[in-house]
Tab-separated table of C-alpha atoms in Angstrom:
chain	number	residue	atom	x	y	z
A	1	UNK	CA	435.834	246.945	198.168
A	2	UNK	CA	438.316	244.149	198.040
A	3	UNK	CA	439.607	244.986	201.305
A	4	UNK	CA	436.554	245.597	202.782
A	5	UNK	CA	435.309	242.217	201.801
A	6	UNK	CA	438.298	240.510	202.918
A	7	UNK	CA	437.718	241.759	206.622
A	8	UNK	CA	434.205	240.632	206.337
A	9	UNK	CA	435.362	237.071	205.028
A	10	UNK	CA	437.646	237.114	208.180
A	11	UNK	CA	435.294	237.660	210.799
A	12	UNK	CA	433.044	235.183	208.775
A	13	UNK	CA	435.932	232.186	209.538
A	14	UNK	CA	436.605	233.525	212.972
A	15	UNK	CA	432.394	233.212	213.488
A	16	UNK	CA	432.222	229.732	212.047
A	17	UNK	CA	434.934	229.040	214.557
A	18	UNK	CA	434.410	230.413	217.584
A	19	UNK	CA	430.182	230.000	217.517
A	20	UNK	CA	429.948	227.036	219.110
A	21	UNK	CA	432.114	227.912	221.601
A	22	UNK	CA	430.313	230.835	222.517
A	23	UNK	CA	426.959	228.764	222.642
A	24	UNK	CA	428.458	226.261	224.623
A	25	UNK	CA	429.607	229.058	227.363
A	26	UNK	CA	425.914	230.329	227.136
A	27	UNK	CA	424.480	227.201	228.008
A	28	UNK	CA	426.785	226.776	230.975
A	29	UNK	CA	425.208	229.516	232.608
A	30	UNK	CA	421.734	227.863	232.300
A	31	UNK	CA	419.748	225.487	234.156
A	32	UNK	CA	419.133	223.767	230.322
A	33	UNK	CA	419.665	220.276	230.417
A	34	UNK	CA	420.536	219.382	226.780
A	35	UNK	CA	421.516	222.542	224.194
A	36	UNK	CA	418.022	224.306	222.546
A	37	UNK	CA	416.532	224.602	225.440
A	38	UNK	CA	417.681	227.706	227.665
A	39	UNK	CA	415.643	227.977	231.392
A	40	UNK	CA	416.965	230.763	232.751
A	41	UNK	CA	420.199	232.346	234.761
A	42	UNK	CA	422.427	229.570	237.013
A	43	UNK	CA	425.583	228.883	238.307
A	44	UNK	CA	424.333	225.149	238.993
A	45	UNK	CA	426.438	223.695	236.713
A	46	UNK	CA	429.885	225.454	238.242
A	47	UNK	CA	428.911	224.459	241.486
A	48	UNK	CA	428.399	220.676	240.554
A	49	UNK	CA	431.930	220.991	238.868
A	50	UNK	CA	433.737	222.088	241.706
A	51	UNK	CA	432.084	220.331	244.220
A	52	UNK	CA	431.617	216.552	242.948
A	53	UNK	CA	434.549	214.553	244.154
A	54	UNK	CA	434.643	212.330	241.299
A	55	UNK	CA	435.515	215.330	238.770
A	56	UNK	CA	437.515	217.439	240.927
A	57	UNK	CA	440.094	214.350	240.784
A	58	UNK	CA	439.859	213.619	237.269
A	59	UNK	CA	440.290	217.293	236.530
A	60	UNK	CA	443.534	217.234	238.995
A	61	UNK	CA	444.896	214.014	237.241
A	62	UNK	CA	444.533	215.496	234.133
A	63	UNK	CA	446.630	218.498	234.939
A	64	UNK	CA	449.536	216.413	236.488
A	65	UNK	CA	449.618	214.130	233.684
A	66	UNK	CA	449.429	217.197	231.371
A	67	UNK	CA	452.846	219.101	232.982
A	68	UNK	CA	454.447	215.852	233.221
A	69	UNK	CA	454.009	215.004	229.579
A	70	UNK	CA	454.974	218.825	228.670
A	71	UNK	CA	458.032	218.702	230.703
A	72	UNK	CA	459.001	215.343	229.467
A	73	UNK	CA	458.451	216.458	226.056
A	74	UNK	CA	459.544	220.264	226.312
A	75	UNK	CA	463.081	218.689	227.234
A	76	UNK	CA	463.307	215.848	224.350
A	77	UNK	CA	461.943	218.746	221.555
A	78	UNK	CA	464.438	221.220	222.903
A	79	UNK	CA	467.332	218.751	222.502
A	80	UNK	CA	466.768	217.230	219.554
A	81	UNK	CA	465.790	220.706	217.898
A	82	UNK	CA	469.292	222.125	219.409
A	83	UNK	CA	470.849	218.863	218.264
A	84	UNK	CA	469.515	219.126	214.799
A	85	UNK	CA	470.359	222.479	214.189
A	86	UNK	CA	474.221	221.954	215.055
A	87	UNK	CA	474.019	218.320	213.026
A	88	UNK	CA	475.164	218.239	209.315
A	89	UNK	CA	472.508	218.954	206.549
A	90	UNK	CA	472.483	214.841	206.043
A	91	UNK	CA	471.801	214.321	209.430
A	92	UNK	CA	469.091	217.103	210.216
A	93	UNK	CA	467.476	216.182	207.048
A	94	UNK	CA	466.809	212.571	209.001
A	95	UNK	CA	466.033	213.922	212.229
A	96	UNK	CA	463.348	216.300	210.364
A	97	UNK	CA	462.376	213.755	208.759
A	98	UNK	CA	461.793	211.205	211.682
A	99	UNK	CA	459.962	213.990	213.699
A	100	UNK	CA	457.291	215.069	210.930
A	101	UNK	CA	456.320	210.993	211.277
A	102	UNK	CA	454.572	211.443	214.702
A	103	UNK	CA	452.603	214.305	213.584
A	104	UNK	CA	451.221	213.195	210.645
A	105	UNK	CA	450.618	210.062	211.739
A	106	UNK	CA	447.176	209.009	213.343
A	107	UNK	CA	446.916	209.263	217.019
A	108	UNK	CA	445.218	206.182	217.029
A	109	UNK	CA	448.558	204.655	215.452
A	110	UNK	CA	450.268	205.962	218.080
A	111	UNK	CA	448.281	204.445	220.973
A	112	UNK	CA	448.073	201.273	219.746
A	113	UNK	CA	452.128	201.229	218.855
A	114	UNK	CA	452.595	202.221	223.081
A	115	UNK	CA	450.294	199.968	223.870
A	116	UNK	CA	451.549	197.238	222.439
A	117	UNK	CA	455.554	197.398	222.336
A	118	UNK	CA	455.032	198.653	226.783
A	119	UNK	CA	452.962	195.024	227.559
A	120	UNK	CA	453.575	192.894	225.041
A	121	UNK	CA	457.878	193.826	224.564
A	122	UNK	CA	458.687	195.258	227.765
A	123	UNK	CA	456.307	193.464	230.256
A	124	UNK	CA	455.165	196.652	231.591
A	125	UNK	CA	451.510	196.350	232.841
A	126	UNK	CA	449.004	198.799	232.156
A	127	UNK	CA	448.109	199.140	235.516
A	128	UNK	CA	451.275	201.636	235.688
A	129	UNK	CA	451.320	204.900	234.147
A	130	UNK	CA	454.116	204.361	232.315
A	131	UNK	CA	452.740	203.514	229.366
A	132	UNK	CA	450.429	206.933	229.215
A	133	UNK	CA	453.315	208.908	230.107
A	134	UNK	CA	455.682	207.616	227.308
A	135	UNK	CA	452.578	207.574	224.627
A	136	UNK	CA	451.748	210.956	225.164
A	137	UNK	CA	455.094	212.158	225.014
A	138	UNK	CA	455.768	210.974	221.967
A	139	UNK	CA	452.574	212.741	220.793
A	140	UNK	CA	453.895	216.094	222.409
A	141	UNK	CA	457.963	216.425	221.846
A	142	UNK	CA	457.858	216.476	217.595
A	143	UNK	CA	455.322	219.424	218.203
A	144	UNK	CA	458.320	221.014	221.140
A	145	UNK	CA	460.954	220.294	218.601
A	146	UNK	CA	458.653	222.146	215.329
A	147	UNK	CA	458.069	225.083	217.860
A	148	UNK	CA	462.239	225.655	218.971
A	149	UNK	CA	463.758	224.955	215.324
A	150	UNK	CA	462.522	228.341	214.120
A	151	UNK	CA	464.182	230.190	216.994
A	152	UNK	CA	466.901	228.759	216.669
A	153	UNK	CA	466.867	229.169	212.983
A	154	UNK	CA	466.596	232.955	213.689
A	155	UNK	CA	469.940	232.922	216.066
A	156	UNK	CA	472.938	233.734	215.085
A	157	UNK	CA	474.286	230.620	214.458
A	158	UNK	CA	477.999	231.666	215.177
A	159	UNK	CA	477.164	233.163	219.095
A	160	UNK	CA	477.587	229.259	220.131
A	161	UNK	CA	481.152	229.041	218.549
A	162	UNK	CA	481.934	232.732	219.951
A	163	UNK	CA	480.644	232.078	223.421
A	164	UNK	CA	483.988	229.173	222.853
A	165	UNK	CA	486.171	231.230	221.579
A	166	UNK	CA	485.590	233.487	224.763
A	167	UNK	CA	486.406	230.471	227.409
A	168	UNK	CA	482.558	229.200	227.613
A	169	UNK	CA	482.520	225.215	228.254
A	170	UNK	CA	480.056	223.882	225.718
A	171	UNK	CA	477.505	223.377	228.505
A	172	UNK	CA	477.985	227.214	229.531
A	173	UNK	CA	477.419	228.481	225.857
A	174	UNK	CA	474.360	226.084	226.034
A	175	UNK	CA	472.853	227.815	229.105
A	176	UNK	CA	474.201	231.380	228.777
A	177	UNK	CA	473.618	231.811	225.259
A	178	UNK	CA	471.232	229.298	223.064
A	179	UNK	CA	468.911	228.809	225.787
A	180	UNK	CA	468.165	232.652	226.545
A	181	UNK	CA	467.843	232.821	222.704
A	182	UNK	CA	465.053	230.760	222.388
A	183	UNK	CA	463.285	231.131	225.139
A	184	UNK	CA	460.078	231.956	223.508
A	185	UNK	CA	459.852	228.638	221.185
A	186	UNK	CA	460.535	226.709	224.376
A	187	UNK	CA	457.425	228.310	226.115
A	188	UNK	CA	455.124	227.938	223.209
A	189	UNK	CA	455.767	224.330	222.875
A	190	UNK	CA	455.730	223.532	226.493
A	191	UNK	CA	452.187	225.286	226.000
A	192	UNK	CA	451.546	223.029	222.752
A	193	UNK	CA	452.553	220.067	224.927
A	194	UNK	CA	450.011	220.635	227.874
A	195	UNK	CA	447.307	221.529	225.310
A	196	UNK	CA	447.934	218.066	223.211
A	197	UNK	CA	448.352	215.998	226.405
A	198	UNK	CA	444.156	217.658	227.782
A	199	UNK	CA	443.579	217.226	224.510
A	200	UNK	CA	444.488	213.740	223.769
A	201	UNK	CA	441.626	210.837	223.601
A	202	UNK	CA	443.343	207.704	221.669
A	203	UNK	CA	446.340	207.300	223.326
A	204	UNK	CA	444.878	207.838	226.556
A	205	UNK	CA	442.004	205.286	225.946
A	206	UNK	CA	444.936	202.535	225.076
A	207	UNK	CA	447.477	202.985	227.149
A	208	UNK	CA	446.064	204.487	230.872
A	209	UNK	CA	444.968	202.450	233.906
A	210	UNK	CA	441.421	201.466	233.879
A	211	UNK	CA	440.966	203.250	237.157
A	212	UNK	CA	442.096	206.498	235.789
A	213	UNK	CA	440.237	208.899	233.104
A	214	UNK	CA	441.841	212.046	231.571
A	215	UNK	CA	439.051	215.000	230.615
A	216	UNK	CA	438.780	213.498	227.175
A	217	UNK	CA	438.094	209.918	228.421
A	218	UNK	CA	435.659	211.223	230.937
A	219	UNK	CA	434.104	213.375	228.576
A	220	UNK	CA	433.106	210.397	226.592
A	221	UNK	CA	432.298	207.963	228.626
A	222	UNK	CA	430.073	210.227	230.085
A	223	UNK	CA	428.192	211.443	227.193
A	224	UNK	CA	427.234	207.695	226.898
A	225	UNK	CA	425.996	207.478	230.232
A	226	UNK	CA	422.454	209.026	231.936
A	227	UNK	CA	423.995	211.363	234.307
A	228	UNK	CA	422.316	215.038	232.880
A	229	UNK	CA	423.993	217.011	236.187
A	230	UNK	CA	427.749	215.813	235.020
A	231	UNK	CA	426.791	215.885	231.801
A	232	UNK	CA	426.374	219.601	232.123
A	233	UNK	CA	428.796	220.261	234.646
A	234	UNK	CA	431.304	219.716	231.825
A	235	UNK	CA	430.070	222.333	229.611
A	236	UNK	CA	431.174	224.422	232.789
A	237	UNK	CA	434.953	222.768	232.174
A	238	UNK	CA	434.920	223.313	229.121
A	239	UNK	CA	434.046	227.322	229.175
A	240	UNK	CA	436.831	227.161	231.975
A	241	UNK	CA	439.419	225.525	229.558
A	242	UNK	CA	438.785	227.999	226.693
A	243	UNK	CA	439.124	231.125	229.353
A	244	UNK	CA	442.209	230.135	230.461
A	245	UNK	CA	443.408	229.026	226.998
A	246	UNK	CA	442.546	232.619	225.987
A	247	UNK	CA	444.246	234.522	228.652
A	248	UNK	CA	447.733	232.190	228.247
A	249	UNK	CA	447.810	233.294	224.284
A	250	UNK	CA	446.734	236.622	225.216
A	251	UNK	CA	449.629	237.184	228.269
A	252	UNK	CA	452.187	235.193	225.891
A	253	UNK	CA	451.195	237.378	222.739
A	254	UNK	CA	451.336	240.814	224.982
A	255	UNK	CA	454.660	239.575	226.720
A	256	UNK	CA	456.283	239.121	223.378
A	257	UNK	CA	455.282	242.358	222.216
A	258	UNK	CA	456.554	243.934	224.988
A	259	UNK	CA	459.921	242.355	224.482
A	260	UNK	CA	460.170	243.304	220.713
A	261	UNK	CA	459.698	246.566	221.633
């Protein structure tokens, strides 16, 4: 019985939340212009999405910001994680520390902190993407760095000072032996990364151009506006985000599987 009701408490939580989700995919398929409502069977909505200018390049912005930001980020987590392990307890203590800051702290913190020390301390205008990029990173890397420290904390931590002993260079044990090791952590932050950066609304708001919107800006500022057809046109997005979101975990929880075995 206690089991029993324990698997139906799980599928309870994974109802609550995956419900709306589901709705919201519904609805895409429809010719409904506001959720309640469903009028029938149509791939209206897809078609607006993938044929109005306007969101086909904020859609394609998006994704270059977002693998910019991840690769930026994927590189300063997987440095500083490295860098931490090898450091003394003292000084990993700090850098632990320092990095749990950015992800407890308020996004909105965050935005206004880029904002701020890029115009107001460097003369850098917001015009630039600059600004953006750097905010966003700093968002993304402390989630990089949380995602390689426990792969690393799983090595061996004496293969680095073996791969020495055997005639490596430091930046050959680096490459031939750490970096193979945690490979995995590495992908699932880069992952974390480009999911934070899509994901992102208060940075974004402070610190990009006014000519340029990420999803969440868009999303936003059009749910404030009149315009029903891109209104629903982004439920279509969003049923195409969670579908590939899906299918990455899936391929990335199947691939490591297949590697453990």
């Amino acid at each position: 019985m206690k089991k029993m009701l324990g698997t139906v408490w799980i599928y309870l939580v994974l109802l609550f939340l995956y419900a709306p989700i589901l709705i919201l995919t519904v609805y895409s398929f429809t010719n409904s212009a506001m959720i309640g409502q469903i009028r029938g069977f149509s791939l209206k909505n897809y078609k607006t999405l993938f044929t109005t200018p306007e969101l086909l390049q904020m859609i394609f912005g998006t994704c270059i910001l977002a693998v910019v930001v991840a690769l930026l980020a994927t590189f300063l987590g997987t440095i500083g994680a490295i860098g931490a392990f090898y450091s003394k307890k003292t000084t990993r203590g700090v850098i632990e520390f320092a990095n749990q800051i950015p992800v407890v702290n308020a996004d909105v913190v965050t935005g206004f902190s880029t904002c701020i020390l890029m115009i107001a301390f460097f003369r850098i205008r917001k015009e630039t993407f600059l600004p953006l990029v750097i905010g966003q990173t700093a968002l993304c890397a402390p989630y990089v760095y949380l995602s390689v420290l426990p792969r690393l904390k799983q090595m061996d931590s004496q293969l680095y000072e073996a791969a020495l002993d055997l005639g490596c260079t430091p930046f050959q044990a680096l490459i031939k032996v750490i970096l193979p090791q945690i490979v995995p952590g590495i992908v699932s932050g880069f992952m974390t990364a480009i999911t934070l950066s899509l994901d992102d609304y208060f940075i974004a708001t402070y610190t990009k151009p006014a000519t340029f919107d990420t999803i969440s800006t868009y999303v936003v500022n059009a749910t404030r506006g009149s315009q029903t057809e891109i209104k629903t046109a982004l439920w279509a997005l969003s049923t195409i985000i969670f579908v590939v979101v899906t299918l990455v975990v899936v391929g990335m929880n199947y691939h490591t599987k297949q590697s453990e075995e």
